[in-house]
PDB file of C-alpha atoms in Angstrom:
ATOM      1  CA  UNK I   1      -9.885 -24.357   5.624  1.00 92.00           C
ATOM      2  CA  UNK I   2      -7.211 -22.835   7.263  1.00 96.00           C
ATOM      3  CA  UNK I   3      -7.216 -18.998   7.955  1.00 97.00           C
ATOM      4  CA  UNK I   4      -4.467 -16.733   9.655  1.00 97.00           C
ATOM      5  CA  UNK I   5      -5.851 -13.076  10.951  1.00 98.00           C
ATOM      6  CA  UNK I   6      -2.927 -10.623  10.777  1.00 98.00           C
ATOM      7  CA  UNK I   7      -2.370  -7.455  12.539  1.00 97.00           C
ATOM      8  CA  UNK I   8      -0.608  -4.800  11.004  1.00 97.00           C
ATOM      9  CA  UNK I   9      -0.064  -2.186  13.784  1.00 95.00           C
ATOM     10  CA  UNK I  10       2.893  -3.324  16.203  1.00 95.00           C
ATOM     11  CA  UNK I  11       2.520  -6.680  14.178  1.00 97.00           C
ATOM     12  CA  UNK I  12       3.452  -6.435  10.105  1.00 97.00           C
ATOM     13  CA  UNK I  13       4.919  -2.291  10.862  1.00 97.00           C
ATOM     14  CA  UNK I  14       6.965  -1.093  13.832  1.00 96.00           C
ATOM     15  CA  UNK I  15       4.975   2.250  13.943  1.00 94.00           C
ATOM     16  CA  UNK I  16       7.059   3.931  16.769  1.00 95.00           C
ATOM     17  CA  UNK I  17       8.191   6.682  14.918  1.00 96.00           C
ATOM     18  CA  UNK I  18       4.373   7.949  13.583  1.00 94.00           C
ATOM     19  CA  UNK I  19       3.404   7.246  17.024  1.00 95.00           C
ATOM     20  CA  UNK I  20       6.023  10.015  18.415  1.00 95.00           C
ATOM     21  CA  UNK I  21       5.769  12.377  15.781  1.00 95.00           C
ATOM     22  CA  UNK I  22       1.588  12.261  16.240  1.00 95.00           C
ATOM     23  CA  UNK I  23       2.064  12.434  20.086  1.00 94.00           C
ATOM     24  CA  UNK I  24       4.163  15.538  19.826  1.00 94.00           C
ATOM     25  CA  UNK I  25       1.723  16.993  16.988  1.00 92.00           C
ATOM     26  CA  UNK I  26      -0.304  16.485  19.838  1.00 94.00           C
ATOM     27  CA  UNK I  27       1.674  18.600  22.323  1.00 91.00           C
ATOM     28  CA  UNK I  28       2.512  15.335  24.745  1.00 87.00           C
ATOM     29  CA  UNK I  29       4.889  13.045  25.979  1.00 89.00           C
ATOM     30  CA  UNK I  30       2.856  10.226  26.467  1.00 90.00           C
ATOM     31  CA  UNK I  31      -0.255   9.298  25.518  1.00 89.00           C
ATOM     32  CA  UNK I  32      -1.397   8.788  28.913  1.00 92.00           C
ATOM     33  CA  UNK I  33      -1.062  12.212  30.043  1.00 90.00           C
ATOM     34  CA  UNK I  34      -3.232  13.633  26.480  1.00 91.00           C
ATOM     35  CA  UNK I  35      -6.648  14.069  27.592  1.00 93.00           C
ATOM     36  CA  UNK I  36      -9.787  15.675  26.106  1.00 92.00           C
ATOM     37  CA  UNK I  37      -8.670  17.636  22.905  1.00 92.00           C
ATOM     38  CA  UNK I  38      -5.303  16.850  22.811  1.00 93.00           C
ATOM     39  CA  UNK I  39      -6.376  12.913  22.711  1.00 91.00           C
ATOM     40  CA  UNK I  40      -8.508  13.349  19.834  1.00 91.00           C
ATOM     41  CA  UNK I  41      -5.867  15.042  17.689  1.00 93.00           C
ATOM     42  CA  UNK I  42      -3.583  11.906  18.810  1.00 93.00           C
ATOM     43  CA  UNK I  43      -5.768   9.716  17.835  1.00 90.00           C
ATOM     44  CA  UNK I  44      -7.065  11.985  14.358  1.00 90.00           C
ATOM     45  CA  UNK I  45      -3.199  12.044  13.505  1.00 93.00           C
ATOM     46  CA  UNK I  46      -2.423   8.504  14.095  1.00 92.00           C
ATOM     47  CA  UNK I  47      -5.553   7.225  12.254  1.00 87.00           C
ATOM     48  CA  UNK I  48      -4.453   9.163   9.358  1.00 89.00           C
ATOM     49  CA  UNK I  49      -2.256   8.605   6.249  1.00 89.00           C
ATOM     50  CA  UNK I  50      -0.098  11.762   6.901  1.00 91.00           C
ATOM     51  CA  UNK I  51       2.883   9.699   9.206  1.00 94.00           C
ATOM     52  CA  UNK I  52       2.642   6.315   7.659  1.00 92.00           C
ATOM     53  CA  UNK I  53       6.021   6.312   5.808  1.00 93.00           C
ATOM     54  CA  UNK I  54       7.263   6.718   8.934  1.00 95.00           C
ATOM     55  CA  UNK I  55       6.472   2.978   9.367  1.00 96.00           C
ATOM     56  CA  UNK I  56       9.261   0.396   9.613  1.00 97.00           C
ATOM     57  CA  UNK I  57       8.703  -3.529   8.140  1.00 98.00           C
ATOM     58  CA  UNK I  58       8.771  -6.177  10.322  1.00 97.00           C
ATOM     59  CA  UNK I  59      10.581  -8.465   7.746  1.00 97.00           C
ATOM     60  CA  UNK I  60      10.569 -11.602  10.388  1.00 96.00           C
ATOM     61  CA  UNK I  61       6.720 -11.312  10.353  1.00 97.00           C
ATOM     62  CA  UNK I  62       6.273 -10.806   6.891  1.00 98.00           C
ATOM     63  CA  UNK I  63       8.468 -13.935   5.580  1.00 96.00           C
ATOM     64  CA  UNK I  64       6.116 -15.769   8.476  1.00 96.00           C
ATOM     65  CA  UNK I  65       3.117 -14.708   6.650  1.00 97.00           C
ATOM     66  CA  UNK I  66       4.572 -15.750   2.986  1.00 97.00           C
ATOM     67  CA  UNK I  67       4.685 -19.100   4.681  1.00 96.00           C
ATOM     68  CA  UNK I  68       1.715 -18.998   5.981  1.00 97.00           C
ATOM     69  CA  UNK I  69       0.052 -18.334   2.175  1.00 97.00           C
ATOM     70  CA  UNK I  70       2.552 -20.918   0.873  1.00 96.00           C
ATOM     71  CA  UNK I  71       1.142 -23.660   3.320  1.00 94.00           C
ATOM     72  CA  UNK I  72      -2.226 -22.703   1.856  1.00 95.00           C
ATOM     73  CA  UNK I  73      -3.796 -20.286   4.689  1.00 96.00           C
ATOM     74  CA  UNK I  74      -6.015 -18.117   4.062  1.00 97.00           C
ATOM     75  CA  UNK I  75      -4.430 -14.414   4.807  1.00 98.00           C
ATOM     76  CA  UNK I  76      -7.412 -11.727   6.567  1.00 98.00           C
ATOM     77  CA  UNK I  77      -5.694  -8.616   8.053  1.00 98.00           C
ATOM     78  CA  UNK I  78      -7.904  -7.302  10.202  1.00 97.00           C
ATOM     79  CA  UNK I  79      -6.219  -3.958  11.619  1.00 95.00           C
ATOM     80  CA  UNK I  80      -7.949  -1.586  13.721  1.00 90.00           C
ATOM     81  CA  UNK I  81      -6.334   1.238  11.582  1.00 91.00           C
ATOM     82  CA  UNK I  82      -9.029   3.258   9.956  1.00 88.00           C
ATOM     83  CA  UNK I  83     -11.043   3.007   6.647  1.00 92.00           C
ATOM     84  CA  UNK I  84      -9.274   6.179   5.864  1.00 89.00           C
ATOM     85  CA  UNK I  85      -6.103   4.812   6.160  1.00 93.00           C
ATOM     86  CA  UNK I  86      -6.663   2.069   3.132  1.00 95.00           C
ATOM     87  CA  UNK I  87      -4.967   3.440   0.333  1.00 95.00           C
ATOM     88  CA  UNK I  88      -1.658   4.250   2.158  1.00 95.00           C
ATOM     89  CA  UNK I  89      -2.120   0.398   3.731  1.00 97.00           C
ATOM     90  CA  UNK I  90      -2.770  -1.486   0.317  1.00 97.00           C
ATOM     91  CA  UNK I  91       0.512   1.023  -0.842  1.00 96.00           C
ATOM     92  CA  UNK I  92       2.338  -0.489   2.383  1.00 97.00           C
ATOM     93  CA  UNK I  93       1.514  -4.290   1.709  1.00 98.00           C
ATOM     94  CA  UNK I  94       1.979  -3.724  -2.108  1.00 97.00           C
ATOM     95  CA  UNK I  95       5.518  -1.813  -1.353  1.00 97.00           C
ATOM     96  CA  UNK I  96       6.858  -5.249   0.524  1.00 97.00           C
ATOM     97  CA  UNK I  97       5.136  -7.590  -0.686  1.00 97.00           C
ATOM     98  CA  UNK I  98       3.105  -8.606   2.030  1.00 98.00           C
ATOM     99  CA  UNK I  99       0.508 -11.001   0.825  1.00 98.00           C
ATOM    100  CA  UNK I 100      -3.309 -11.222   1.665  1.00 98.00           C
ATOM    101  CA  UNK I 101      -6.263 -12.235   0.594  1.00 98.00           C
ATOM    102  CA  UNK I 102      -8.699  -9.691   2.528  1.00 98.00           C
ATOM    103  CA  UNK I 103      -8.349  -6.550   4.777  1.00 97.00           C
ATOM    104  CA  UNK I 104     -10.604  -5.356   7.493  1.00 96.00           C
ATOM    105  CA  UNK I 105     -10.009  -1.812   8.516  1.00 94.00           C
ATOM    106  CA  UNK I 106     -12.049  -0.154  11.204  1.00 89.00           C
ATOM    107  CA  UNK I 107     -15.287   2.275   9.614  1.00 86.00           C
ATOM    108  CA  UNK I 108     -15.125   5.486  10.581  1.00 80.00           C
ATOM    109  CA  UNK I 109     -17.118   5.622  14.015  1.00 82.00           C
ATOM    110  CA  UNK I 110     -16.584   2.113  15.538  1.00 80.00           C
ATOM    111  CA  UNK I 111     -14.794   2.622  18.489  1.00 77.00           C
ATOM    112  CA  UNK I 112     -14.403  -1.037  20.253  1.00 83.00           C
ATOM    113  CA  UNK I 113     -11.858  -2.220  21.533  1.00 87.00           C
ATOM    114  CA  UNK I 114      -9.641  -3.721  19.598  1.00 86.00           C
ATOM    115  CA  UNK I 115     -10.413  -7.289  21.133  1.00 91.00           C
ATOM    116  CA  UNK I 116     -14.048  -6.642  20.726  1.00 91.00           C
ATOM    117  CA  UNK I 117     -13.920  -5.599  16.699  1.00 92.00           C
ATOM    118  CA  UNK I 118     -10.995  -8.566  15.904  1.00 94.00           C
ATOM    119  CA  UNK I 119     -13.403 -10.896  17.982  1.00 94.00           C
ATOM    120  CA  UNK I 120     -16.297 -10.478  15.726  1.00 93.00           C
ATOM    121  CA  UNK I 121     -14.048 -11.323  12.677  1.00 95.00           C
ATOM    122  CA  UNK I 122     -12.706 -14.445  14.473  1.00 95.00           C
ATOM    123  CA  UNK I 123     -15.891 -15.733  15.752  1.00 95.00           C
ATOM    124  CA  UNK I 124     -17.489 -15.769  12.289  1.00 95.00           C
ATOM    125  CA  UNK I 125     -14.114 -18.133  10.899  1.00 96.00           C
ATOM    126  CA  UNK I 126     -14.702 -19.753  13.860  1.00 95.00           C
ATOM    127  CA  UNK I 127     -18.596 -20.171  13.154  1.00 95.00           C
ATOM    128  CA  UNK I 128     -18.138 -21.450   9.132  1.00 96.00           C
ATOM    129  CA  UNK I 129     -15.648 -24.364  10.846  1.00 95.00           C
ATOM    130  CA  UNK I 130     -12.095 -22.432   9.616  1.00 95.00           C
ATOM    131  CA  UNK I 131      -9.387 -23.434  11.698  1.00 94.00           C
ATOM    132  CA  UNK I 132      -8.338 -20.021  13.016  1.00 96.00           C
ATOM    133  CA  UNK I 133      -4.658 -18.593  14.097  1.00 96.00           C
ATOM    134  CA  UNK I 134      -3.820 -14.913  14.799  1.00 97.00           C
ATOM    135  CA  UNK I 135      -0.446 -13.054  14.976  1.00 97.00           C
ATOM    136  CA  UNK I 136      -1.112  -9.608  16.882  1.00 96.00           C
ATOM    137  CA  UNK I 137       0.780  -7.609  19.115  1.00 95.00           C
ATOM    138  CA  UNK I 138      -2.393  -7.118  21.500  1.00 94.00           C
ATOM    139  CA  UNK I 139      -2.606  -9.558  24.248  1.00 95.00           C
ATOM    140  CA  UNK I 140      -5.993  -9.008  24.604  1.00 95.00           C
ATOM    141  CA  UNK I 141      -6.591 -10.321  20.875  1.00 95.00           C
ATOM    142  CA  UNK I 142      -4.253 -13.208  21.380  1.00 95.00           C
ATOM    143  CA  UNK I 143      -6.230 -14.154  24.835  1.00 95.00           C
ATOM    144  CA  UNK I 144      -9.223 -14.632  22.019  1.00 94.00           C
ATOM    145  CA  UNK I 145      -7.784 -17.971  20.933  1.00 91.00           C
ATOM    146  CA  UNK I 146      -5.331 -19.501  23.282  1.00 89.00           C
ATOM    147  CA  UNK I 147      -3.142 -21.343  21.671  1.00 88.00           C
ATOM    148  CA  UNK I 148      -3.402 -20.746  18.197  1.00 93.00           C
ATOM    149  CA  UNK I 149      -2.573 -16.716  18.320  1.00 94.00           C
ATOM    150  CA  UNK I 150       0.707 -15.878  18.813  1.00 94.00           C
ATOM    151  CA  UNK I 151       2.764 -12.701  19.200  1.00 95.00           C
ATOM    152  CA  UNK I 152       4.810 -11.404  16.556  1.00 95.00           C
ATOM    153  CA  UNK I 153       8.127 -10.920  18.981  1.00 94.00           C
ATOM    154  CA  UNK I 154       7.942 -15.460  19.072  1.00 92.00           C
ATOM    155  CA  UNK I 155       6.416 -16.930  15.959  1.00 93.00           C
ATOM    156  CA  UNK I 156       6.479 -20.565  15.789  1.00 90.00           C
ATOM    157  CA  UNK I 157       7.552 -22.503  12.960  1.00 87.00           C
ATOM    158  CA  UNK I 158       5.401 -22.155  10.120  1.00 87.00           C
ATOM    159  CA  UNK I 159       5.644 -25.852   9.544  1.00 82.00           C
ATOM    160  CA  UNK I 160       4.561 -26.895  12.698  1.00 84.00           C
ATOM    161  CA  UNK I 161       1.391 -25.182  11.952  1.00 78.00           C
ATOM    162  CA  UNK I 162       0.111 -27.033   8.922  1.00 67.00           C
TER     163      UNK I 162
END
C-alpha cells in the first residue's frame, strides 16, 4: 500500500507565466507589495481557469510519476488550486498524460495553508498504514514527512523507492 501525493503547482506545471500575467492583471510587480484589493484579484485570477494554458509541463516530473504508477503507487494529487479550477486541471493531466488515481483540489472557502490542507490528506494515508511519499515544491509540505517527500528540482530514482 504504497501512495505518492503529487503537487501540481510549481511541481507537475511551471506556472510562471499565469503567475505574471495575474500579478500584472493585478496592477503589481510582486506579490508582496499587492495588498487589500489588489491581493484578492491576484489571488481570484490565479485561482481561476482564465491563465492556465499559460502553464508549462514539467516533463522530468511527469515521467517520475509514470514510474511511480508503474511500480504500483497509488497516484493522489492533492493541489491547493481551487475546485473551480478542475475542469481546466483534469484537461491539463489528460493533455500530457499525467496519470492519477485521485485529485484533491481546495473547496471554495478553505483558506489553510497549504501545509495545513496537504497535512490532513497525508495524515489520513498515514492513519490506514499507506506508506506515504510526496513530491511538492513547498518546503513546508515536504517538512511533513522527512524523508520520504522530495522536491521536484532532485527526484530520486524511482527504483530506489519501491
Amino acid at each position: 500500500m504504497k501512495v505518492a501525493i503529487i503537487d501540481l503547482d510549481g511541481t507537475v506545471f511551471d506556472t510562471q507565466r499565469r503567475f505574471e500575467l495575474c500579478l500584472k492583471e493585478a496592477g503589481g510587480k510582486s506579490l508582496e507589495e499587492l495588498k487589500g484589493a489588489q491581493r484578492r484579484a491576484f489571488w481570484e485570477c490565479y485561482q481561476s481557469e482564465k491563465y492556465m494554458d499559460m502553464d508549462e509541463p514539467n516533463y522530468d516530473v511527469i515521467n517520475f510519476v509514470r514510474a511511480l504508477k508503474a511500480r504500483g503507487y497509488f497516484i493522489h494529487i492533492v493541489s491547493g488550486r481551487s475546485e473551480a479550477q478542475l475542469n481546466a486541471t483534469l484537461e491539463q493531466l489528460m493533455k500530457y498524460n499525467v496519470p492519477y488515481d485521485r485529485i484533491t483540489l481546495r473547496s471554495k472557502n478553505d483558506y489553510r495553508k497549504d501545509h495545513e490542507f496537504k497535512g490532513e490528506v497525508i495524515q489520513s494515508y498515514l492513519e490506514e498504514g499507506y506508506e506515504v511519499i510526496i513530491i511538492d515544491d513547498s518546503k513546508s509540505v515536504r517538512n511533513l514527512l522527512p524523508g520520504k517527500a522530495f522536491d521536484p528540482k532532485s527526484l530520486p530514482d524511482p527504483n530506489s523507492l519501491i
